Short mmCIF file of C-alpha atoms (C1' of nucleotides) in Angstrom, two decimals:
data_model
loop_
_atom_site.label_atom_id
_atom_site.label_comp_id
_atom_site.label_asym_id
_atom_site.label_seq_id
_atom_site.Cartn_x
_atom_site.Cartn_y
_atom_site.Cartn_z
CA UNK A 1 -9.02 -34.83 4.91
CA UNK A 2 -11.73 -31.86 4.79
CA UNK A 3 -11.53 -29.05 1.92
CA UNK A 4 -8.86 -26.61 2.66
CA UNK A 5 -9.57 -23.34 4.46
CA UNK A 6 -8.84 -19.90 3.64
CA UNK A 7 -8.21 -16.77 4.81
CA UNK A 8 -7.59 -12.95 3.40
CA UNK A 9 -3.97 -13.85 2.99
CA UNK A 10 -4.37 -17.48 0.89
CA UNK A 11 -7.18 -15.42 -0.85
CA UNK A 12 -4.86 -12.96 -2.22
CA UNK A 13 -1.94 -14.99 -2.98
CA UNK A 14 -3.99 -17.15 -5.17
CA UNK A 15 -5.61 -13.61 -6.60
CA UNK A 16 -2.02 -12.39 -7.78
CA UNK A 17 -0.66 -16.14 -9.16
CA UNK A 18 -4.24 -15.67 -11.08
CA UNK A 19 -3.88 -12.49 -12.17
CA UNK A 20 -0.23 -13.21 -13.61
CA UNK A 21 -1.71 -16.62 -15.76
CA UNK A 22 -4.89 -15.06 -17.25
CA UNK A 23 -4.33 -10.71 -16.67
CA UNK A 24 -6.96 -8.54 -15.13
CA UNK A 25 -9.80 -8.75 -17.52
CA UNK A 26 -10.24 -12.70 -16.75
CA UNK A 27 -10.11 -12.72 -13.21
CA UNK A 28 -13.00 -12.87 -12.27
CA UNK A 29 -14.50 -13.73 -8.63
CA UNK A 30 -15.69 -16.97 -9.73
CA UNK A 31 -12.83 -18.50 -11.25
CA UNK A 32 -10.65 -17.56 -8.18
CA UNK A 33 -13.47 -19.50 -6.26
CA UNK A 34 -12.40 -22.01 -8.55
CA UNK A 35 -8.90 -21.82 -8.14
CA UNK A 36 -9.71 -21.87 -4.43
CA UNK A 37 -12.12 -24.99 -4.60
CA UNK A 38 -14.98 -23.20 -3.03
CA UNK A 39 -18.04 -21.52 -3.83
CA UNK A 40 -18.06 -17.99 -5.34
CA UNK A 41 -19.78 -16.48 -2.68
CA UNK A 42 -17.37 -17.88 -0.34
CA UNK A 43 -15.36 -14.91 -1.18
CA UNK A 44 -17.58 -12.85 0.06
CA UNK A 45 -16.74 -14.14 3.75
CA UNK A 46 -13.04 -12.82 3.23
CA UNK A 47 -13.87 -9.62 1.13
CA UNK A 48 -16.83 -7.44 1.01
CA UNK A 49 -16.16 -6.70 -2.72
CA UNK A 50 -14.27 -7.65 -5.72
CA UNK A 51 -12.70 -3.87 -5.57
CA UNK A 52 -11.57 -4.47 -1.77
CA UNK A 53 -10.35 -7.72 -2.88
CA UNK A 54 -8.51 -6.00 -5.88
CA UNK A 55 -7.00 -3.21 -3.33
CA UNK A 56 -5.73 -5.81 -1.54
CA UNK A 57 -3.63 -7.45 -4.37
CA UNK A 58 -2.33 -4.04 -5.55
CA UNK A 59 -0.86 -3.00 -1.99
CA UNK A 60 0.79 -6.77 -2.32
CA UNK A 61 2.19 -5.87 -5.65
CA UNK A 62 3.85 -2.51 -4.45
CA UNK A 63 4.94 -4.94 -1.58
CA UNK A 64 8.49 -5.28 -2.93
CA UNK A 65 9.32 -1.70 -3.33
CA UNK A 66 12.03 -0.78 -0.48
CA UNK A 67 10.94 1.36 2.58
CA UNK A 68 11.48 5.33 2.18
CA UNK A 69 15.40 5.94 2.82
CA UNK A 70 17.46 8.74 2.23
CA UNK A 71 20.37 8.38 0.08
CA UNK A 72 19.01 6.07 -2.65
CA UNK A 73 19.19 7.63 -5.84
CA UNK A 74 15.90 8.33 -7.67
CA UNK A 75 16.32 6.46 -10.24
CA UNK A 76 16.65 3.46 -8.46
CA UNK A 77 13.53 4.24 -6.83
CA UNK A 78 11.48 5.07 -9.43
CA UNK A 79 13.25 1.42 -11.32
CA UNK A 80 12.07 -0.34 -8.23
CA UNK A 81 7.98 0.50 -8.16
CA UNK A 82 8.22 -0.13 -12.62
CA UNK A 83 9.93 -3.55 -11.40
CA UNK A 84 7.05 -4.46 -8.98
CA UNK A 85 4.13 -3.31 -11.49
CA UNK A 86 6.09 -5.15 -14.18
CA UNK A 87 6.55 -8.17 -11.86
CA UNK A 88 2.63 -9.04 -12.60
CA UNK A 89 0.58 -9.22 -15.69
CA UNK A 90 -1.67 -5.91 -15.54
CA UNK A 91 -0.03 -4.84 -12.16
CA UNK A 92 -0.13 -1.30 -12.83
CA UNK A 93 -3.77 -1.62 -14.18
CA UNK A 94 -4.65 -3.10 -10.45
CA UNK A 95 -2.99 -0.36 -8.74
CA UNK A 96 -4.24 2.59 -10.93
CA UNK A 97 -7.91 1.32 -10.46
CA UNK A 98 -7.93 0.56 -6.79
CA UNK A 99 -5.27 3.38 -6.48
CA UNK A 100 -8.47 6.09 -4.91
CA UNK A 101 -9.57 3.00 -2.15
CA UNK A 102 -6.24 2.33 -0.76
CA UNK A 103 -5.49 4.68 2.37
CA UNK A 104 -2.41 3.60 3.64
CA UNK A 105 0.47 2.15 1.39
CA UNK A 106 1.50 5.16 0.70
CA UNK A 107 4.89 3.82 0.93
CA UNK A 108 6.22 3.71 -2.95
CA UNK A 109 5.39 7.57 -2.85
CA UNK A 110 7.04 8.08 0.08
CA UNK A 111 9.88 6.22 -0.83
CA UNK A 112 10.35 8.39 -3.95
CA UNK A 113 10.01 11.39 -1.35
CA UNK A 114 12.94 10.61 0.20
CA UNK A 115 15.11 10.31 -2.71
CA UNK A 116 14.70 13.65 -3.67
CA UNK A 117 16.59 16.38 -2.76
CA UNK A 118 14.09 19.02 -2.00
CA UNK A 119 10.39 17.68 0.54
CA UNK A 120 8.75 17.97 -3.05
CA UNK A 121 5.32 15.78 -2.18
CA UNK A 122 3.75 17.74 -5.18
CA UNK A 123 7.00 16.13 -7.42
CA UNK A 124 6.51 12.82 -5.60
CA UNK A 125 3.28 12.00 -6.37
CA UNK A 126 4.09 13.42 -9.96
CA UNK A 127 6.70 11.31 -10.88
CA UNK A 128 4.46 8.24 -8.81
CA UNK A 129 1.73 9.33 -11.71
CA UNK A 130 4.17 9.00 -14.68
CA UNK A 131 5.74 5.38 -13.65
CA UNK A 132 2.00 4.14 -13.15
CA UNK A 133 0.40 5.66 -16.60
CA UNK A 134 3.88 4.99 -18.54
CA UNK A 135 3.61 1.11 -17.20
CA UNK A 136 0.27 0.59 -17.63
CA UNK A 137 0.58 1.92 -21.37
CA UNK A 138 3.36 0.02 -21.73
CA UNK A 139 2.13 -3.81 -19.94
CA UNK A 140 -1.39 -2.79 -22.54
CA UNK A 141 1.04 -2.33 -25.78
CA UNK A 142 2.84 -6.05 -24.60
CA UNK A 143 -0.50 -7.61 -24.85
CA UNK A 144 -1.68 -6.58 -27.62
CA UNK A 145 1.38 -7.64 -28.75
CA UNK A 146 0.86 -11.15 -28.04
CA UNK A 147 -2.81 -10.52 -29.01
CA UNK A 148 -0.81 -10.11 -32.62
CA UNK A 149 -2.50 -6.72 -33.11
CA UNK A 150 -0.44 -4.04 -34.58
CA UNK A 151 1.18 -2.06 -32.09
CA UNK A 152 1.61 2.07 -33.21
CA UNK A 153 5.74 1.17 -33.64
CA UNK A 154 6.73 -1.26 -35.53
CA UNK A 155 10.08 -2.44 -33.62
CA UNK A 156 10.29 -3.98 -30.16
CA UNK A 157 8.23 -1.85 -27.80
CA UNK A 158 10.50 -2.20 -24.84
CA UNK A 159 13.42 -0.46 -25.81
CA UNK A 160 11.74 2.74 -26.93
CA UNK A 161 9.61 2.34 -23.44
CA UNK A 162 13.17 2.57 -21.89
CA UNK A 163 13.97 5.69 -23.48
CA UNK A 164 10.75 7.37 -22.57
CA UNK A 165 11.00 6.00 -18.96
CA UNK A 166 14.12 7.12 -18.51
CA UNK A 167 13.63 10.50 -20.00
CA UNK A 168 10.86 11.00 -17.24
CA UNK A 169 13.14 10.16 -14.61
CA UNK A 170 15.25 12.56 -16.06
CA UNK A 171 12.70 15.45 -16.08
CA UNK A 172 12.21 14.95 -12.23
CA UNK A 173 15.80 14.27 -11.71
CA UNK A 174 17.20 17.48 -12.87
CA UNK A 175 16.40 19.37 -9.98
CA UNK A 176 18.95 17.59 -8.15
CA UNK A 177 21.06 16.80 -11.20
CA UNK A 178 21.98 20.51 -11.46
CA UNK A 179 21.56 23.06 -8.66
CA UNK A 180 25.33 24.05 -9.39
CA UNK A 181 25.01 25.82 -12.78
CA UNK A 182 28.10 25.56 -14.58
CA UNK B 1 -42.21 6.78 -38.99
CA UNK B 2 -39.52 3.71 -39.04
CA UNK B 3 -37.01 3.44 -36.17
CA UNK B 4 -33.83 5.37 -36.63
CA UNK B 5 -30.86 4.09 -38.41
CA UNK B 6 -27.40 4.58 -37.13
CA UNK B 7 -24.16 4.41 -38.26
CA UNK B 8 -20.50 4.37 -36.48
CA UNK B 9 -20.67 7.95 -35.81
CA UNK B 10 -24.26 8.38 -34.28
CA UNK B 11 -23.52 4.94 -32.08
CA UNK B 12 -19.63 6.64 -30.73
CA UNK B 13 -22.05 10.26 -29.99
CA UNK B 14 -24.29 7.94 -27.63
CA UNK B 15 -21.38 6.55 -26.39
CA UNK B 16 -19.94 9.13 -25.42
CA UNK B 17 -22.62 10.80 -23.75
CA UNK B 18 -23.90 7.55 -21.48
CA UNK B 19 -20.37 6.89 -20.28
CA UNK B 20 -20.64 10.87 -18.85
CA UNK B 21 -23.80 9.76 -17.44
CA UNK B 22 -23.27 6.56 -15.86
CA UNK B 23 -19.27 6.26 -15.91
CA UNK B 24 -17.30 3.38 -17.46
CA UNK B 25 -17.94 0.22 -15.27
CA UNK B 26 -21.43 0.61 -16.41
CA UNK B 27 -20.98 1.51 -20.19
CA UNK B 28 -22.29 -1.44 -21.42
CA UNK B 29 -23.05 -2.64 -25.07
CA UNK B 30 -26.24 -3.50 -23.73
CA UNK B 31 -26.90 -0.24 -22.43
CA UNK B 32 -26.20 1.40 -24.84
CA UNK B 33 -28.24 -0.72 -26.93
CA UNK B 34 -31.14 0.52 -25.10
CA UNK B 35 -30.29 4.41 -25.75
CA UNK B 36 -30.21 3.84 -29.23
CA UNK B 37 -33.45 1.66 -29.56
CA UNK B 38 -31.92 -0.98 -30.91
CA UNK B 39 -31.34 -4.87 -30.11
CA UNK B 40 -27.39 -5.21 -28.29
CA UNK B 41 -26.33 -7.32 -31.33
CA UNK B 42 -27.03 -4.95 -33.93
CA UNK B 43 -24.21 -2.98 -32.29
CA UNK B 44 -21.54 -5.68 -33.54
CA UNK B 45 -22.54 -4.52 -37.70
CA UNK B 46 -20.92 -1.16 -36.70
CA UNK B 47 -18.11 -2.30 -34.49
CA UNK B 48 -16.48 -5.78 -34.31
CA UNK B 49 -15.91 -5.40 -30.67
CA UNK B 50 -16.35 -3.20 -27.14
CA UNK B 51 -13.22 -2.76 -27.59
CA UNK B 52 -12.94 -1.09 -31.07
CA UNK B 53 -15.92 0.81 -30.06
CA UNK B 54 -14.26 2.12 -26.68
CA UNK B 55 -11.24 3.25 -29.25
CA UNK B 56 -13.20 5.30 -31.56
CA UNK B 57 -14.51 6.93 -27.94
CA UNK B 58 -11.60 7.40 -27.18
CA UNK B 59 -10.10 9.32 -30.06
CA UNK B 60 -13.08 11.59 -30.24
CA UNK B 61 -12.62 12.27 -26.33
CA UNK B 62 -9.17 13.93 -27.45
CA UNK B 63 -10.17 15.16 -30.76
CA UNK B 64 -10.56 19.16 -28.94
CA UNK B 65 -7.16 18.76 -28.51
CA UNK B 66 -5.17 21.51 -30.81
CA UNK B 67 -3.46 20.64 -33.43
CA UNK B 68 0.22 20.72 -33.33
CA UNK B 69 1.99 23.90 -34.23
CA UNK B 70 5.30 25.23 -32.79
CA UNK B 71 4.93 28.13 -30.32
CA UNK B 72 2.47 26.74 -27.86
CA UNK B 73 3.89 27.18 -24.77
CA UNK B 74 4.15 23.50 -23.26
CA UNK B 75 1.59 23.85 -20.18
CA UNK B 76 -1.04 25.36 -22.70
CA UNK B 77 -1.00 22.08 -24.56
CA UNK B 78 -0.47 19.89 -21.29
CA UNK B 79 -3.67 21.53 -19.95
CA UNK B 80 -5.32 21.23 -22.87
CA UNK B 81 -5.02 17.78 -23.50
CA UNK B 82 -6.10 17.20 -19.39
CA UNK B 83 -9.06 19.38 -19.84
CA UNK B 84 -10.21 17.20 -22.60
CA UNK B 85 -9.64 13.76 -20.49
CA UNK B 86 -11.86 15.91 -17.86
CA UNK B 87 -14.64 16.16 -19.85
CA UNK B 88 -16.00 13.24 -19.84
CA UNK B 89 -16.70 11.08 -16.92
CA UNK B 90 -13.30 8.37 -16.70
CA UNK B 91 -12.36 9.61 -19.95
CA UNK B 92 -8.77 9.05 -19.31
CA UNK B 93 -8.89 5.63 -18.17
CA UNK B 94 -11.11 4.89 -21.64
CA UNK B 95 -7.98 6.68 -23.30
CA UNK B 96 -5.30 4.80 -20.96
CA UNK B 97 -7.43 1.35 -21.81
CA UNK B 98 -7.46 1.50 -25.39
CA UNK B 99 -4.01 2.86 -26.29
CA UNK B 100 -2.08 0.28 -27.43
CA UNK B 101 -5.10 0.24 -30.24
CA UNK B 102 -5.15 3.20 -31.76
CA UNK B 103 -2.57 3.71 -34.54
CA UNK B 104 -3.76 7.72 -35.81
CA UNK B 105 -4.80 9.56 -33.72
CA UNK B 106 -1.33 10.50 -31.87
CA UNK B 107 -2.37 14.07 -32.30
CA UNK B 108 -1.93 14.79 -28.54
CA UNK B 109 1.39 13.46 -28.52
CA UNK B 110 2.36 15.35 -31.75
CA UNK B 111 0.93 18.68 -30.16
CA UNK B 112 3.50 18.08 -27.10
CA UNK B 113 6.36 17.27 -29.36
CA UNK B 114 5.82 20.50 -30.91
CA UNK B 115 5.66 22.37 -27.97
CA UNK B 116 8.98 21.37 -26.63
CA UNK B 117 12.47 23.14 -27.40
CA UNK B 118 13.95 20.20 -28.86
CA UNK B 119 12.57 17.52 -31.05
CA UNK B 120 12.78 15.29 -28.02
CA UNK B 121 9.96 12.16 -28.71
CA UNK B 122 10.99 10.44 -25.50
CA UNK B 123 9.94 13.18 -23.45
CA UNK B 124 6.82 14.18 -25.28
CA UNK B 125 5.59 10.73 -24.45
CA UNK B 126 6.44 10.44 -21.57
CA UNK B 127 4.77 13.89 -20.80
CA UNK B 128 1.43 12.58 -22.28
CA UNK B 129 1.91 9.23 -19.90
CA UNK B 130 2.26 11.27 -16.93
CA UNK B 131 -0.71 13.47 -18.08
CA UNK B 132 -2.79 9.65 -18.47
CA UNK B 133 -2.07 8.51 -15.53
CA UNK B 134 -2.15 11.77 -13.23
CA UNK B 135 -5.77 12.58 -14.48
CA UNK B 136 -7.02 9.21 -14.00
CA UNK B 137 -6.26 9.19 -11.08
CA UNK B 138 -7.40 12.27 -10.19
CA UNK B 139 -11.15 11.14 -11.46
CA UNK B 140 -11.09 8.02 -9.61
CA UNK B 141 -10.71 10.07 -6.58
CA UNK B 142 -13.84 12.02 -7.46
CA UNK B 143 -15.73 8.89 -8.71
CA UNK B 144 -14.45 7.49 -4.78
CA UNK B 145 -15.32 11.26 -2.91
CA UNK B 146 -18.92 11.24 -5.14
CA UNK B 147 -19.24 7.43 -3.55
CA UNK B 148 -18.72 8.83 -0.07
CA UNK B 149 -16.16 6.60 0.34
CA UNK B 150 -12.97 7.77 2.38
CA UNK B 151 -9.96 8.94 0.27
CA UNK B 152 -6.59 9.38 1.62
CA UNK B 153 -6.51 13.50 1.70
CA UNK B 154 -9.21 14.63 4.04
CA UNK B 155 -9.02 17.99 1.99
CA UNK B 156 -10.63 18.90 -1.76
CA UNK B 157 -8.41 16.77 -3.69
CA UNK B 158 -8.38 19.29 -6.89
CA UNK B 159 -6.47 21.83 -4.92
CA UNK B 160 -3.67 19.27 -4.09
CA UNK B 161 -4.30 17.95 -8.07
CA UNK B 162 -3.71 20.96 -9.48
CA UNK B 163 -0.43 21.37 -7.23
CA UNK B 164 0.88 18.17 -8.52
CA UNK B 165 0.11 18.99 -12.16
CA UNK B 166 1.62 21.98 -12.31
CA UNK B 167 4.90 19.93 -10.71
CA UNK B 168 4.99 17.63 -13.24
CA UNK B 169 4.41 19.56 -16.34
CA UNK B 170 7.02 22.06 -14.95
CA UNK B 171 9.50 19.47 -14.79
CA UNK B 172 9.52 18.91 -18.21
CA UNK B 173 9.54 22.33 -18.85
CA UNK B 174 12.77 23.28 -17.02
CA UNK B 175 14.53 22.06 -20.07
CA UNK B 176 12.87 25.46 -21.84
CA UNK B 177 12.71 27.21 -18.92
CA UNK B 178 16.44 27.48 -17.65
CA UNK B 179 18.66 27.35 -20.62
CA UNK B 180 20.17 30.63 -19.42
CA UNK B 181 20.95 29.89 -15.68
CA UNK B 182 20.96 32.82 -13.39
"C1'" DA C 1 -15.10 -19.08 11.59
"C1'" DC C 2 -15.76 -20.41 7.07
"C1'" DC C 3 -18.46 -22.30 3.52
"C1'" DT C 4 -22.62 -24.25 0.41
"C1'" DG C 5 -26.71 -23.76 -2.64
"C1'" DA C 6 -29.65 -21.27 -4.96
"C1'" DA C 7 -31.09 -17.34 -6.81
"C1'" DC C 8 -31.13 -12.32 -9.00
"C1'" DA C 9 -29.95 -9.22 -12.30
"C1'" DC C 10 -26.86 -8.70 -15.29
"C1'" DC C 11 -22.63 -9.24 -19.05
"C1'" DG C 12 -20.06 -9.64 -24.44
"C1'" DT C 13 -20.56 -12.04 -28.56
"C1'" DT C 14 -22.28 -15.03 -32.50
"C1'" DC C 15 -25.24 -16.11 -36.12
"C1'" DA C 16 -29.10 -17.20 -38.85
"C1'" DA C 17 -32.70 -14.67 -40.51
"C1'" DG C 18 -35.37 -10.64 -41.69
"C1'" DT C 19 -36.19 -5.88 -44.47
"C1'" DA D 1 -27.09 -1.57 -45.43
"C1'" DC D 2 -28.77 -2.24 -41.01
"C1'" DC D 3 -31.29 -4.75 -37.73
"C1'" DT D 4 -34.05 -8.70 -34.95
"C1'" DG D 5 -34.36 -12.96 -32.14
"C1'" DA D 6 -32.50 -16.38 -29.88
"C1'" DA D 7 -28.97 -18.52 -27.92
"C1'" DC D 8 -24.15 -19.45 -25.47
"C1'" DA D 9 -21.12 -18.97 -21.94
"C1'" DC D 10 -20.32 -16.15 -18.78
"C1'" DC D 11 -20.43 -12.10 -14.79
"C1'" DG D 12 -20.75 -9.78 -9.31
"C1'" DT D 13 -23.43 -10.11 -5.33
"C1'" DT D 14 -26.87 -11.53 -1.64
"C1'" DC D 15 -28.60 -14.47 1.73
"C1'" DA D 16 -30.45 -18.23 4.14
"C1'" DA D 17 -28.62 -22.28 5.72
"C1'" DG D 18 -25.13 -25.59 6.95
"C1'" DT D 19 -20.76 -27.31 9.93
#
DNA sequence: ACCTGAACACCGTTCAAGT
DNA sequence: ACCTGAACACCGTTCAAGT
């Protein structure tokens, strides 16, 4: 039998499974060539960079996150897109850093447009910002956690992380949580 | 004359002024080596890693930060704390990347804390996490629009940053600002 | 259409040894 | 106390050439 062929889509699926065993700062083009049984510069045929290659695997990873609906409450939004970066070792690392390439996939800010009440893009891509930075601090404090560093707080990281995520929920949520004062 | 000496200090100053100059990806210990006049390994007697060197950048990239004291109003010290991530080139993606790693140096989360109405930790973190992630963002776009390279709003992307901010830090400021509704 | 082989210009880090 | 020299095990990317 020849040596399997690839394209884009193999490419990135085997990018992502990567990512998840070894996190960002080890995956590197050559040992997906590896992983892939080919060259390194047979990447090159299927992406014209590492960074385009990246952009690709972040737009997969925000793959999960439900098409833009009205009705669904924002929490449940904003739970779904820290589900999908949580879903992969660094995933919120990815997107953050290929966040400036990727022109469409747009779609986790939109979704959090339609769940609130107001056509608040400025709040959208707010609240888009907190979920990535909060995730990204928090996927950084669970590896140096295994890393066996010390970590700023002493207990289990997650559950405080739940109490600040939620809290920033909150902050965006109010606007729809009151409008009837009293 | 014998070649200059350094010490942790001197080595974080270059630092910090090659990563404004030629941007993270290409802060290297090598590099920076070079600007000091030194071989790369003599950089390891001062700091056991990039890592712990990128840290000590880090907390000197928020050190103009004020120091907490009640009676800031909460945007003051929001903006503050993003000015200082503006500063230097990517400065809030070294902050963002070497987080979990600092144990001091949660001044700028302190300064927040102190700014708020109640003594509300979860929400002064999460405030600083939005701030994190909305700036880095915000310089990967101009790293991307510097490139030439096509980002998603065809306009000046500060105007629309500053927009999106101001949305975020105002929505954890509702909690001070309504209190008394209507 | 998809890949190999070889090369170029780099990396972070360690460690014995020097002054 | 601070640094050199040399080495180790890596990087991303290009490009001619193969099938």
């Amino acid at each position: 039998m020849p040596p399997e062929r690839h394209d884009r889509d193999s490419v990135v699926r085997t990018a992502l499974h990567l990512l998840d065993e070894v996190g960002l700062p080890d995956l590197s083009m050559r040992r997906l060539a590896a992983e892939l049984d080919v060259q390194p510069s047979a990447l090159y045929w299927h992406f014209s960079s590492k960074q385009e290659l990246l952009a690709s695997v972040a737009d997969r990873i925000l793959s999960p996150v439900p098409e833009p609906a009205p009705g669904i409450p924002l929490p449940a939004v904003a739970g779904a897109i820290r589900d999908a970066l949580l879903s992969y070792r660094d995933g919120a690392e990815v997107v953050l850093s290929t966040y400036a390439l990727r022109l469409g996939a747009h779609r986790a800010q939109d979704a959090l447009l339609a769940a609130l009440p107001q056509d608040d893009r400025s709040a959208a891509d707010a609240l888009f910002e907190f979920i990535l930075g909060h995730t990204m601090l928090l996927q950084q404090r669970m590896h140096a956690q295994s890393i066996g560093a010390v970590t700023a707080d002493a207990a289990d990281p997650t559950e405080h992380s739940d109490r600040v995520f939620d809290a920033g929920v909150r902050a965006f949520d109010v606007l729809s949580a009151q409008g009837r004062p009293s």
